[in-house]
Structures are given as C-alpha cells and as structure tokens.
CSV table of C-alpha atoms and ligand atoms in Angstrom, one decimal:
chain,number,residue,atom,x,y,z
A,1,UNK,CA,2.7,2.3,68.8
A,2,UNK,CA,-0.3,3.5,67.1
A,3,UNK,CA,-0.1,7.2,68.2
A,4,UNK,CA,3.6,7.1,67.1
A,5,UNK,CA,2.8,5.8,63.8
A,6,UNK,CA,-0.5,8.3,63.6
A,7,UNK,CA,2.1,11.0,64.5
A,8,UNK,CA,4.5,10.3,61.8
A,9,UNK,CA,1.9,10.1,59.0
A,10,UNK,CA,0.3,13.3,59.4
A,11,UNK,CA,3.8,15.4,58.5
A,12,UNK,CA,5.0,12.3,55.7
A,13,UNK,CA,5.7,13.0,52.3
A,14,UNK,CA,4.4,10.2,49.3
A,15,UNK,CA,7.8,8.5,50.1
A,16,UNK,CA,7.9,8.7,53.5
A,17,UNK,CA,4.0,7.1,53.5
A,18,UNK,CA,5.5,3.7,52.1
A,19,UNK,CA,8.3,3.2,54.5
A,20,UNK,CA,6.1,3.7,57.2
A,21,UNK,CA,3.1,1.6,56.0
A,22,UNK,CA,6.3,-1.4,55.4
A,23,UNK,CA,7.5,-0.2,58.9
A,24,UNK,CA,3.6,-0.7,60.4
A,25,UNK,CA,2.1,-3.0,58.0
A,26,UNK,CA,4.2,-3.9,55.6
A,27,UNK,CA,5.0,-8.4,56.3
A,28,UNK,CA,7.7,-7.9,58.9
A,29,UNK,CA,6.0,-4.6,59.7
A,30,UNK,CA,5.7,-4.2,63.6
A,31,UNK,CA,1.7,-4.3,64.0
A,32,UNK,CA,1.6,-7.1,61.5
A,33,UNK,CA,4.0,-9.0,63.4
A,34,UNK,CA,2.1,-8.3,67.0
A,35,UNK,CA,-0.8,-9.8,65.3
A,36,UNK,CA,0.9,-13.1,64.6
A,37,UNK,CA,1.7,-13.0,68.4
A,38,UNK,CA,-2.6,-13.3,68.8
A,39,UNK,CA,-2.2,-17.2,68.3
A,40,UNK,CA,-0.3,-17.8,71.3
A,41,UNK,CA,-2.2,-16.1,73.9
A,42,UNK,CA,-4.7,-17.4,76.2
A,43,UNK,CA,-7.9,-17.2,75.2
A,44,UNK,CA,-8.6,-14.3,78.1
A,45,UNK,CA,-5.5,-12.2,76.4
A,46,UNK,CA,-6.9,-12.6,73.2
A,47,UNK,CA,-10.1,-11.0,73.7
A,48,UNK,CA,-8.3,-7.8,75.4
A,49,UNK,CA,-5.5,-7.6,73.1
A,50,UNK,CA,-7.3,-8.4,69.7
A,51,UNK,CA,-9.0,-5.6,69.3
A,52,UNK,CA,-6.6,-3.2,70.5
A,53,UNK,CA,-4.1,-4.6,68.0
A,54,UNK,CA,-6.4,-4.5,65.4
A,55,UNK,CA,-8.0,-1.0,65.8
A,56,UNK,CA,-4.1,0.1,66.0
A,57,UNK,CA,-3.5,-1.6,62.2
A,58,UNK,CA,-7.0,-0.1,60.8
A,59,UNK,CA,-6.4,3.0,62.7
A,60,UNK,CA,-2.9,3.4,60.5
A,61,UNK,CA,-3.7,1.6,57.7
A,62,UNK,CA,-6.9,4.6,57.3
A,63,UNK,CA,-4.6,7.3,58.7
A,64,UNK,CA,-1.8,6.5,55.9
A,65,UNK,CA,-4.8,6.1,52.8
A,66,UNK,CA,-6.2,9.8,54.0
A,67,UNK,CA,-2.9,11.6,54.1
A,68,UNK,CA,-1.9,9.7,50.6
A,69,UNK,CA,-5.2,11.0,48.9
A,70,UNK,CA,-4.8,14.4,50.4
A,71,UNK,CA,-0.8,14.6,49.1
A,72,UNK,CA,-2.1,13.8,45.7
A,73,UNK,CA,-5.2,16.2,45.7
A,74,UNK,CA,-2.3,19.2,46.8
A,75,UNK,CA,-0.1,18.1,44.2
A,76,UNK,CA,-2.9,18.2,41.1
A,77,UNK,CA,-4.1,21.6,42.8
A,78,UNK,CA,-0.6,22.7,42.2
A,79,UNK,CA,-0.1,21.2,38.8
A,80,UNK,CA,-3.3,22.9,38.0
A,81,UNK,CA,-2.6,26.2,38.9
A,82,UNK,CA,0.9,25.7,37.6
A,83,UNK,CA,-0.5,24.9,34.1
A,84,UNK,CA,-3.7,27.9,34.4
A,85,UNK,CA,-4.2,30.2,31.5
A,86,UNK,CA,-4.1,33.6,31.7
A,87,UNK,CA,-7.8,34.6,29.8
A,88,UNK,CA,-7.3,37.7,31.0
A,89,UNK,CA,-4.5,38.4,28.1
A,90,UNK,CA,-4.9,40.4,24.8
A,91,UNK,CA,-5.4,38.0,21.6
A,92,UNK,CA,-3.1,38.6,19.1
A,93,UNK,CA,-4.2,39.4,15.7
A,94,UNK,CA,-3.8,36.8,14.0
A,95,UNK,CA,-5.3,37.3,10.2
A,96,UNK,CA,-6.5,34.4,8.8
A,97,UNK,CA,-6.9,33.0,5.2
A,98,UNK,CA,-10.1,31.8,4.0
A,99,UNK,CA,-11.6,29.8,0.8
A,100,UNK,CA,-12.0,31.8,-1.9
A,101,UNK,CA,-16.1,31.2,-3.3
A,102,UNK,CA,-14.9,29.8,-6.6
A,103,UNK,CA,-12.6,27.0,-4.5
A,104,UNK,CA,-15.5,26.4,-2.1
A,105,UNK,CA,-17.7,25.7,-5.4
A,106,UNK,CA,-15.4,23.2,-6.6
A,107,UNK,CA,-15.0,21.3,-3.4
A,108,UNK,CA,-18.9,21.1,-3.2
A,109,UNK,CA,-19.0,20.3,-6.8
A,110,UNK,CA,-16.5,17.3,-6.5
A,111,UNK,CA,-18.7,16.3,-2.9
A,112,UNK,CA,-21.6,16.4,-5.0
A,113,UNK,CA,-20.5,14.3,-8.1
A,114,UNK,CA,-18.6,11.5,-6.3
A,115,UNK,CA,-21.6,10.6,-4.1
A,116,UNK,CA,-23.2,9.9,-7.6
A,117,UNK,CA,-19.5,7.7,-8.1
A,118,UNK,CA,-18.2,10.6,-10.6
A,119,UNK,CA,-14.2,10.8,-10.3
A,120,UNK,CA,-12.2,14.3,-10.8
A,121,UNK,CA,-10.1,14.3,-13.8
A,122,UNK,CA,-8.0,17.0,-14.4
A,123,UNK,CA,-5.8,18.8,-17.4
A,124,UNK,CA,-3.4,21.4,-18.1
A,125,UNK,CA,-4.6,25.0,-19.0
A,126,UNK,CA,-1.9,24.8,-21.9
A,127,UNK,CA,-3.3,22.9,-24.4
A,128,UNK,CA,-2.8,22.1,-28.2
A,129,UNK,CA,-5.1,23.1,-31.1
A,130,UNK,CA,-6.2,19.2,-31.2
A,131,UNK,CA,-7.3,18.3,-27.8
A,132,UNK,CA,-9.3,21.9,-26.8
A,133,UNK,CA,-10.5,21.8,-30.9
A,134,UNK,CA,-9.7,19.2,-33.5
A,135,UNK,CA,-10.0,16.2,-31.6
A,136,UNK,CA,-13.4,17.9,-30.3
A,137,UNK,CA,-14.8,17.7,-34.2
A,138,UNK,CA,-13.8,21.3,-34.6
A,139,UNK,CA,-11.7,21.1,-37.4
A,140,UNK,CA,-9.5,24.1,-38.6
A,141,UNK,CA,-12.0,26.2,-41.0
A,142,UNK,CA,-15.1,25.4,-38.3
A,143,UNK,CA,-16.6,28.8,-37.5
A,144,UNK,CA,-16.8,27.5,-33.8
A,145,UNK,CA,-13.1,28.4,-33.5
A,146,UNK,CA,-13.9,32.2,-33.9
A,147,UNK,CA,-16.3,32.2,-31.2
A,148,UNK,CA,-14.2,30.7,-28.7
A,149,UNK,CA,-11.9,34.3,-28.8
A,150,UNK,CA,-8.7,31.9,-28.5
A,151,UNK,CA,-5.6,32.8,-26.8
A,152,UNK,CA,-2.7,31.3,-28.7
A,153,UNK,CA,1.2,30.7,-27.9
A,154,UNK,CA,3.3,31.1,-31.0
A,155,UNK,CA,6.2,28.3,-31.0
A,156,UNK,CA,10.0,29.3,-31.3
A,157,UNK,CA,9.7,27.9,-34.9
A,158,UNK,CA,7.2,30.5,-35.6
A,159,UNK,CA,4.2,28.5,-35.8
A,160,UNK,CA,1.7,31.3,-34.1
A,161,UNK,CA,-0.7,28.8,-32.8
A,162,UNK,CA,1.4,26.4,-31.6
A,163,UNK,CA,-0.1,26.4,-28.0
A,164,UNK,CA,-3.2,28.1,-26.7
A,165,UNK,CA,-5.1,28.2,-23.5
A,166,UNK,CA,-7.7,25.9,-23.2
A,167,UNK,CA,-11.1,27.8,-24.1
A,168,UNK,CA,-13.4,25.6,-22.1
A,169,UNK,CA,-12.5,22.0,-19.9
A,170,UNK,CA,-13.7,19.9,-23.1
A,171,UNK,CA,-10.0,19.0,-23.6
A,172,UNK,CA,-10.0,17.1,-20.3
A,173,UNK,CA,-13.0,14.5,-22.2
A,174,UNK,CA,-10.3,14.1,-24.7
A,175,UNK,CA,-7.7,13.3,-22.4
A,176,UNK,CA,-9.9,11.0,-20.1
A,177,UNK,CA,-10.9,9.4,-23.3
A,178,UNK,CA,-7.5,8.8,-24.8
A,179,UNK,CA,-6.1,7.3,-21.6
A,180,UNK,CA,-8.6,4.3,-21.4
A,181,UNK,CA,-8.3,3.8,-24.8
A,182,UNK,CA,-4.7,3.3,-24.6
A,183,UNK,CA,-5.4,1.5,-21.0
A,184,UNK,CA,-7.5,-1.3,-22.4
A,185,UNK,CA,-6.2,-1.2,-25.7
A,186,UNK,CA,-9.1,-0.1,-27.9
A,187,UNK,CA,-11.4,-2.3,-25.9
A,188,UNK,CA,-12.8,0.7,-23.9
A,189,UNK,CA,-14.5,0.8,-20.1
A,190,UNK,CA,-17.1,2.8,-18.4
A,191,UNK,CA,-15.8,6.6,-17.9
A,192,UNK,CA,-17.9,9.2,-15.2
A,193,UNK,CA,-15.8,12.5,-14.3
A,194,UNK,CA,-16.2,15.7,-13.6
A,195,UNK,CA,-13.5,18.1,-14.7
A,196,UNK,CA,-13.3,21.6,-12.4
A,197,UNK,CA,-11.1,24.4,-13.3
A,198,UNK,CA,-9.8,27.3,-14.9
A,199,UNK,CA,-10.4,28.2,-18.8
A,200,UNK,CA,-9.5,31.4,-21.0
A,201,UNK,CA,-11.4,33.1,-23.9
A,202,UNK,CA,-10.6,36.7,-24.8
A,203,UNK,CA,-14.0,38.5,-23.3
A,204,UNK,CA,-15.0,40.9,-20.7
A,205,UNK,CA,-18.0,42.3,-19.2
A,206,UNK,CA,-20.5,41.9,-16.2
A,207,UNK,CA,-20.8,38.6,-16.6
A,208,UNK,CA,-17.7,37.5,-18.7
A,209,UNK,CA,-13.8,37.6,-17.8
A,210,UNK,CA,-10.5,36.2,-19.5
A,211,UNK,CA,-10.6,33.5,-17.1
A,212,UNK,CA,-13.1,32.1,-15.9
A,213,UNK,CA,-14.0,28.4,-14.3
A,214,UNK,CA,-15.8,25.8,-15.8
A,215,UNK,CA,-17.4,22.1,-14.8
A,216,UNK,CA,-16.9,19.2,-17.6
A,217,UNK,CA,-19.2,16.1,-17.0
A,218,UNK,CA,-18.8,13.2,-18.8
A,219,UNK,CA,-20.5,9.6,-18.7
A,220,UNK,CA,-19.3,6.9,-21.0
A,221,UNK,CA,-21.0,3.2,-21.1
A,222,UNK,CA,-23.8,1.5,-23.0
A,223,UNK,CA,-27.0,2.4,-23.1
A,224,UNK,CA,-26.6,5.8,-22.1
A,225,UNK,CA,-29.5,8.5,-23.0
A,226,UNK,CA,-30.8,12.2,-22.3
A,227,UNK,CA,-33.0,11.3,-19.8
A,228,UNK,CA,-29.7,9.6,-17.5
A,229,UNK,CA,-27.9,13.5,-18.6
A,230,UNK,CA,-31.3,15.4,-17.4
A,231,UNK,CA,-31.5,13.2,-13.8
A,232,UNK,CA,-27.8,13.9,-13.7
A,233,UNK,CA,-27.6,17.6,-14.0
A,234,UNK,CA,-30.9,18.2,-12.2
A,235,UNK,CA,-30.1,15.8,-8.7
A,236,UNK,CA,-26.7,18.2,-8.7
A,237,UNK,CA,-28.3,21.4,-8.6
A,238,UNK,CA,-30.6,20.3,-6.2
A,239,UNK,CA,-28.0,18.9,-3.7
A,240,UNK,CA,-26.3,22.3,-4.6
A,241,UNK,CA,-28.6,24.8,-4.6
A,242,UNK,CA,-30.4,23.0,-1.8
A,243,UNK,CA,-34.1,23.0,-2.9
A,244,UNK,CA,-35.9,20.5,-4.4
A,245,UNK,CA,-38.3,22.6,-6.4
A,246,UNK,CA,-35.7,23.1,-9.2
A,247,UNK,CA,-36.6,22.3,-12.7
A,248,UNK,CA,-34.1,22.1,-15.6
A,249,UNK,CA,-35.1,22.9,-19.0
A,250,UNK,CA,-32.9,21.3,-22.3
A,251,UNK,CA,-32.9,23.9,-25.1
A,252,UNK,CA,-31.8,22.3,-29.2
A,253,UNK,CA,-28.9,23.7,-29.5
A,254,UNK,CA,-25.8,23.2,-31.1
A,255,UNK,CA,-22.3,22.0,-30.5
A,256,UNK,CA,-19.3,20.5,-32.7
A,257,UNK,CA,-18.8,17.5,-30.4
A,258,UNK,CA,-22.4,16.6,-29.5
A,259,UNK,CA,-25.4,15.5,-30.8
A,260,UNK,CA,-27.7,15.7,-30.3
A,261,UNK,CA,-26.8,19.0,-28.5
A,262,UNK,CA,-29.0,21.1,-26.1
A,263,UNK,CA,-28.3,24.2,-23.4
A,264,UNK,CA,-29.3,23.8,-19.8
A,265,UNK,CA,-31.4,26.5,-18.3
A,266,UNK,CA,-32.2,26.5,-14.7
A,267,UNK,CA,-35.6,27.4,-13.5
A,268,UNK,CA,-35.8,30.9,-11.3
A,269,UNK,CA,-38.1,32.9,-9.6
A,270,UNK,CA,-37.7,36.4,-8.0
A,271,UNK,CA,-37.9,36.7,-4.1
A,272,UNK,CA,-37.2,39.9,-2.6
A,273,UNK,CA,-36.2,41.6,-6.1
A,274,UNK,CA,-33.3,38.8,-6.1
A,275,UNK,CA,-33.8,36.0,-8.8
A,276,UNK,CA,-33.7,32.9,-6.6
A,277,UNK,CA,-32.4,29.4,-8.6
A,278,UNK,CA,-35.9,27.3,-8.0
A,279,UNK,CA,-39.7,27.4,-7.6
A,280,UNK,CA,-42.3,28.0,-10.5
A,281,UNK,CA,-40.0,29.0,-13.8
A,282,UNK,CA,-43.6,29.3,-15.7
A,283,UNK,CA,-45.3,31.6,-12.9
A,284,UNK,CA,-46.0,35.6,-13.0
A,285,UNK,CA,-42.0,35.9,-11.7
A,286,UNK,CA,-40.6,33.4,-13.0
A,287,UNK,CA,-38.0,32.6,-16.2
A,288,UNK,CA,-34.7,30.6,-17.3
A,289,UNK,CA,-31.3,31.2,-16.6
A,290,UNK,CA,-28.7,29.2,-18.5
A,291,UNK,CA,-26.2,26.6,-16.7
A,292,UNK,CA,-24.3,25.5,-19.4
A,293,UNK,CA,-23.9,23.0,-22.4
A,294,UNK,CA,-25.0,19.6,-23.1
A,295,UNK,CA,-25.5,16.5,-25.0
A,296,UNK,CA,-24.8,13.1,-26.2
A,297,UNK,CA,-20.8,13.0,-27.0
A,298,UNK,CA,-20.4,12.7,-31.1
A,299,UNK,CA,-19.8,9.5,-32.6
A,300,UNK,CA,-16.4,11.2,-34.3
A,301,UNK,CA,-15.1,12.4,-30.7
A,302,UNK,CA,-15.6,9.1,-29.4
A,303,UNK,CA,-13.5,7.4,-32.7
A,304,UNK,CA,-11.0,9.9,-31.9
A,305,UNK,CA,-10.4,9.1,-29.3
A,306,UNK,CA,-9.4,5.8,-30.4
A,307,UNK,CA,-12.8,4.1,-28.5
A,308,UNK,CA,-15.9,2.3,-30.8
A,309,UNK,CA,-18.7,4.2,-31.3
A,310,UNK,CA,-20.8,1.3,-32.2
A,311,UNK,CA,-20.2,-0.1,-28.4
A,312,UNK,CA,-20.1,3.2,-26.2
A,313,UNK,CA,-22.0,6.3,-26.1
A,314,UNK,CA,-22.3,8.9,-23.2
A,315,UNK,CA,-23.3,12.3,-22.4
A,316,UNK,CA,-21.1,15.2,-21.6
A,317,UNK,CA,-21.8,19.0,-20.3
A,318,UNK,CA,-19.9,21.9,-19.3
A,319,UNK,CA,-21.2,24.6,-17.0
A,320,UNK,CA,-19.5,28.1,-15.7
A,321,UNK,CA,-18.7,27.3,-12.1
A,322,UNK,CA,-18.5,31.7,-11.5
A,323,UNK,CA,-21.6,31.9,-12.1
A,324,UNK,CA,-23.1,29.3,-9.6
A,325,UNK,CA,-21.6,31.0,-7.0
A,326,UNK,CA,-22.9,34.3,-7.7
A,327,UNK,CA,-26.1,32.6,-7.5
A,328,UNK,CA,-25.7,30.9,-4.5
A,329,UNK,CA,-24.0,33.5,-2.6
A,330,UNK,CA,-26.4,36.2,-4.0
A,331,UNK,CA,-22.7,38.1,-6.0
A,332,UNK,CA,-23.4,40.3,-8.7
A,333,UNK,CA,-20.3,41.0,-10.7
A,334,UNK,CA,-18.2,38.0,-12.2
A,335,UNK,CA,-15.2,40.5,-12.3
A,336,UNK,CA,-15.5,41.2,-8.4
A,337,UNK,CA,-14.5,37.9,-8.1
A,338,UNK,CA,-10.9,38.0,-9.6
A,339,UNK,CA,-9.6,41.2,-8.3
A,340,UNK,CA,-8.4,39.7,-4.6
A,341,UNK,CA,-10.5,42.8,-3.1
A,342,UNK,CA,-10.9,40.9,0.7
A,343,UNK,CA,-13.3,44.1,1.4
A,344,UNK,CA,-15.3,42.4,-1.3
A,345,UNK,CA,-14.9,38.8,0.0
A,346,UNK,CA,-15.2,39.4,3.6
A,347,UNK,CA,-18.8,41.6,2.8
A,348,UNK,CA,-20.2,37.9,1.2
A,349,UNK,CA,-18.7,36.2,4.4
A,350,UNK,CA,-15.8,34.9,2.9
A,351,UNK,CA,-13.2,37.4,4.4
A,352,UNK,CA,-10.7,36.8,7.0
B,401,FA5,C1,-18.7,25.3,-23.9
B,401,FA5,O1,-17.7,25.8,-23.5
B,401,FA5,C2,-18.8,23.8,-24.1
B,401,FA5,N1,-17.5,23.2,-24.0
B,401,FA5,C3,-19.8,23.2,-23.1
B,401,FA5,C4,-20.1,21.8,-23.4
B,401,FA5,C5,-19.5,20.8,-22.8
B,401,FA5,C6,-21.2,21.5,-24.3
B,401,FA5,C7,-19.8,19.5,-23.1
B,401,FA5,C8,-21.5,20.2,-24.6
B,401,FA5,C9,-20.8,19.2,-24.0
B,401,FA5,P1,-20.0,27.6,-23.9
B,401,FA5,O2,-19.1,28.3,-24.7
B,401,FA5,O3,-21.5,27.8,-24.0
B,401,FA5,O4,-19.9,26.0,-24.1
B,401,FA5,O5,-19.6,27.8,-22.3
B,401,FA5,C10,-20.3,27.1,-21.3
B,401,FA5,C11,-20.5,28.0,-20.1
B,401,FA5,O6,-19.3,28.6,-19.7
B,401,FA5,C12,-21.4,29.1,-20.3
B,401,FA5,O7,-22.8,28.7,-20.1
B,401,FA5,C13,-21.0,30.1,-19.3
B,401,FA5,O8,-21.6,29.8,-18.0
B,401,FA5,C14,-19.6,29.9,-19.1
B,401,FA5,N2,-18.8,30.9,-19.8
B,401,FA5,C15,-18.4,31.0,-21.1
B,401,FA5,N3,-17.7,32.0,-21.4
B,401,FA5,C16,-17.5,32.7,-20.2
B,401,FA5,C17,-16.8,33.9,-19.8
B,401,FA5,N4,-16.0,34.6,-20.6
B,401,FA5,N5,-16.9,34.2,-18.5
B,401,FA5,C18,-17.6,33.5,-17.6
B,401,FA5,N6,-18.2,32.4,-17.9
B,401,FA5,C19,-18.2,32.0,-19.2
C-alpha cells in the first residue's frame, strides 16, 4: 500500500495530491482505516503491525507535504519568470516637467508661514482703484499713485481707469479685512495670512519686470507691536534661507497705509565674490540688501475696512518673492526668470 501510494504522489498534480491524501489519510482513507483495525489485534500482532502501519501513514503523509511544497515552489518560479522585466530595454524619453523657482518659493513660503499658524489668502490680479489704492489710504491726488506705474483697464463706459492690475498684493489685506468685518459684523477677530502671487507695475530692468511676485503679511489682534513684525520676518528668513546668523535691519520709511512704516533690509556678506544672505552685515564684506516693506497697518485702513481701530492693530509687509529666489538659488537676472528659457532653468537645476 505504501509504495503504491509513494508511487502515485511523486507524478500528482496540486489536485491529484488531495484525492490521494483523502484516498490514504483522509477519515475513511485506507491507512487510516487499517489503523482502527490496531485495536483488535493481539497484543503480539500489535507490536508487528503498528509500526509498519504507522511508518506507511508518516511515510505518505511526508511524501504528499514534500511534493505539495515542491508544486508550489515550480509554480512561483514560473509566475516569476512569467512576470520578469526586461532591464535590458531602451528607456523611453520621457521629458519631464518641473517647478518653476518662483512656485517652489511660494510653496516654501506658505510651509514656512503656517508652521508660525499664518493662513494663505488670496485675490484677483484685476483689481479696482479702491482696494489696490483708496481703501489703502491712497487717495486719488496721493503722489504714491505715480510711483506705482499703474496699469489700468478702461471700462466700456469710457471710464479709463475703471480696472487696473493690482500694483502690489496690499489689496488682498483689504479683502482679508473686509470679509471678517462683514463675518462678525463689525465686531472683528484675529487675522494672520500671507498673500503669494503675481503683481504688475510698468518697469523693466535687471532687477525689475512688468510682472513680478510678491509676499503680503498681515497680523491683526490686540497688542500687536514692531518687535512681534521684526521676530516674524526675521524667524522666516532664517527657516528660508537656512542660517541662523541672519540679521534684519528696519529702515523709517514711508508708506500710505502704515505707520509707523519702515523697509526691511537683510544682512549679507560676500563669499566667493557672491553676496551670501547672512553672517556679519557690519564686517569688511559685509552690507544691506532690501526685502521689502513694513509696518504697523494705519488706523484709516483698519476703519476702512469696516474694523475698530481703538480695539485691533497689526502689522503688515510685502516682500518681492523673484528676488528671494535669485538669492537662494545664486540667479542673477529677474528677467531670465520670465522668458520660459528651460536651457536657463535646467542650468540652476530646475530643468527637465
Ligand atoms: C509695496 O509694494 C508695498 N505694498 C509693501 C508693503 C506692504 C509695505 C505692507 C508695508 C506694508 P514696494 O513698492 O517697495 O512696496 O515693493 C515691495 C517689494 O516688491 C520691493 O522691495 C521689491 O522687492 C519688489 N518689487 C517692486 N517692484 C518690482 C518690480 N518691478 N520687479 C520686481 N520686484 C519688484
């Protein structure tokens, strides 16, 4: 019985394996049932026929658990090789996309902000004249409006500054602004947002285009100062320039809708003939480069806004975004960036 069964095994298939280990061992299965027959015999049978019986049913039993684990190992081997890839093959060219600097900036910017819980608000590069201006405390005869180089859309009614494109993200304050107002009906709540993107102003050289990209910043709540604006701006370009040796400087300056107002300069020193953002701005190579403009949001934008001046105060800046990344990727023409030249993009790593 045993060689039959041993004989069978080694040519079965998976299925052919079970009805044989039913046929052998299975309840009803042939050894199993000469084993019950143990209990009758003599005690001199027993000892004779016992362990023949039972090295017949452990003799199958292993015989049928070897060829199973061998059927399986053949059939991954061939699902294997069935499944194999061919390295050997050509890759197709397959160009890829990549971020554009500017974008990269502005992700980084927005990774940077909300980790010190600033929101992104955004706004429409079509504006009106009273959100990008009047609403900004630039009213109509302010000589700020002549240095903005405005682009304006003239209205089928004739009205040839009906529209314009936003001059700088300031506008998005406005609108920020304007919606808690109307949210909490006049009672006003803490604001912090950054507002990325694209602004226009009629201008072009090295460091100036048409379009460029700026970074609004503005805190709203009680209590707030210069020193809360200075922590702000300086643990940003820290995280984004990566060093902590970087020291910001506030310069008095002047804007419509802050005050008091100052420009941000970042403090540089020269490695390698390149001017590097960080280290000693007051040493032998050392100087300022400017980030943007700052201050503490005027009383009248804050009214206008429909929100009390007596109860909330804030701070608000706007920085070009081009020119961090020229810094931090070591560019050297703003222009360069806005002609689509992937020669150009791919020589600062950012190609395809
Ligand atoms: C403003 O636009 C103010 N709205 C900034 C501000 C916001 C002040 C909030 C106070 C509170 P300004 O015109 O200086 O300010 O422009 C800010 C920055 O935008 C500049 O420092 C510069 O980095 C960048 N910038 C301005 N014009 C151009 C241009 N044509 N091309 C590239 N970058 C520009």
């Amino acid at each position: 019985i045993r060689d039959g069964y041993l004989a069978k095994i080694a040519h079965a298939d998976l299925e052919g394996l079970e009805q044989l280990r039913v046929a052998a061992l299975g309840k009803q299965g042939e050894i199993s049932l000469l084993l019950k027959t143990l209990g009758k015999m003599t005690p001199e049978e027993r000892q004779s026929e016992g362990p023949r019986i039972n090295g017949a049913r452990a003799a199958v039993a292993d015989a049928i658990s070897a060829r199973k684990e061998a059927l399986e190992d053949a059939a991954l081997d061939a699902k294997l090789a069935a499944e194999s890839l061919d390295l050997t093959l050509p890759v197709a060219d397959n160009p890829k996309g990549s971020v554009h600097p500017v974008s990269q900036v502005m992700d980084e910017l927005a990774e940077i902000f909300a980790d010190l819980g600033f929101a992104v608000a955004t706004g429409p590069e079509i504006e009106n004249d009273w959100r990008n201006f009047t609403a900004l405390n630039i009213p109509e005869t302010h000589p700020a409006r002549a240095m903005h180089d405005t682009f304006y859309f003239p209205d089928t009614d004739g009205d040839e500054r009906a529209m314009l494109l936003r001059t700088h993200t300031s506008p998005v304050q406005i609108r920020t602004m304007v919606e808690v107002a109307e949210r909490s009906q006049g009672k006003g709540e803490p604001i912090r947002i950054i507002a990325p993107g694209r602004t226009y102003r009629s201008d072009s050289d090295a460091t100036h285009t048409p379009m460029f990209h700026q970074v609004e910043g503005l805190v709203i709540d009680r209590d707030i100062h210069m020193g809360h604006l200075k922590w702000t701006l300086e643990t940003f370009v820290r995280a984004f320039f990566e060093r902590d040796d970087i020291t910001l400087r506030l310069r008095p300056s002047f804007f419509p809708f802050t005050e008091p107002s100052a420009e941000i300069d970042m403090g540089f020193t020269v490695e390698k003939g390149r001017r590097i953002i960080g280290g000693d701005p007051y040493g032998p190579d050392g100087g300022w480069m400017e980030l943007g403009g700052s201050g503490m949001v005027h009383p009248n934008v804050i009214a206008n806004c429909g929100l009390d001046p007596d109860e909330w105060q804030g701070f608000a800046f706007g920085c070009g975004i081009d020119r961090l990344a020229m810094l931090k990727y070591g560019m050297d023409d703003l222009r360069a960036f806005f002609d689509g030249d992937l020669r150009w993009l791919g020589h600062y790593g950012f190609g395809a």
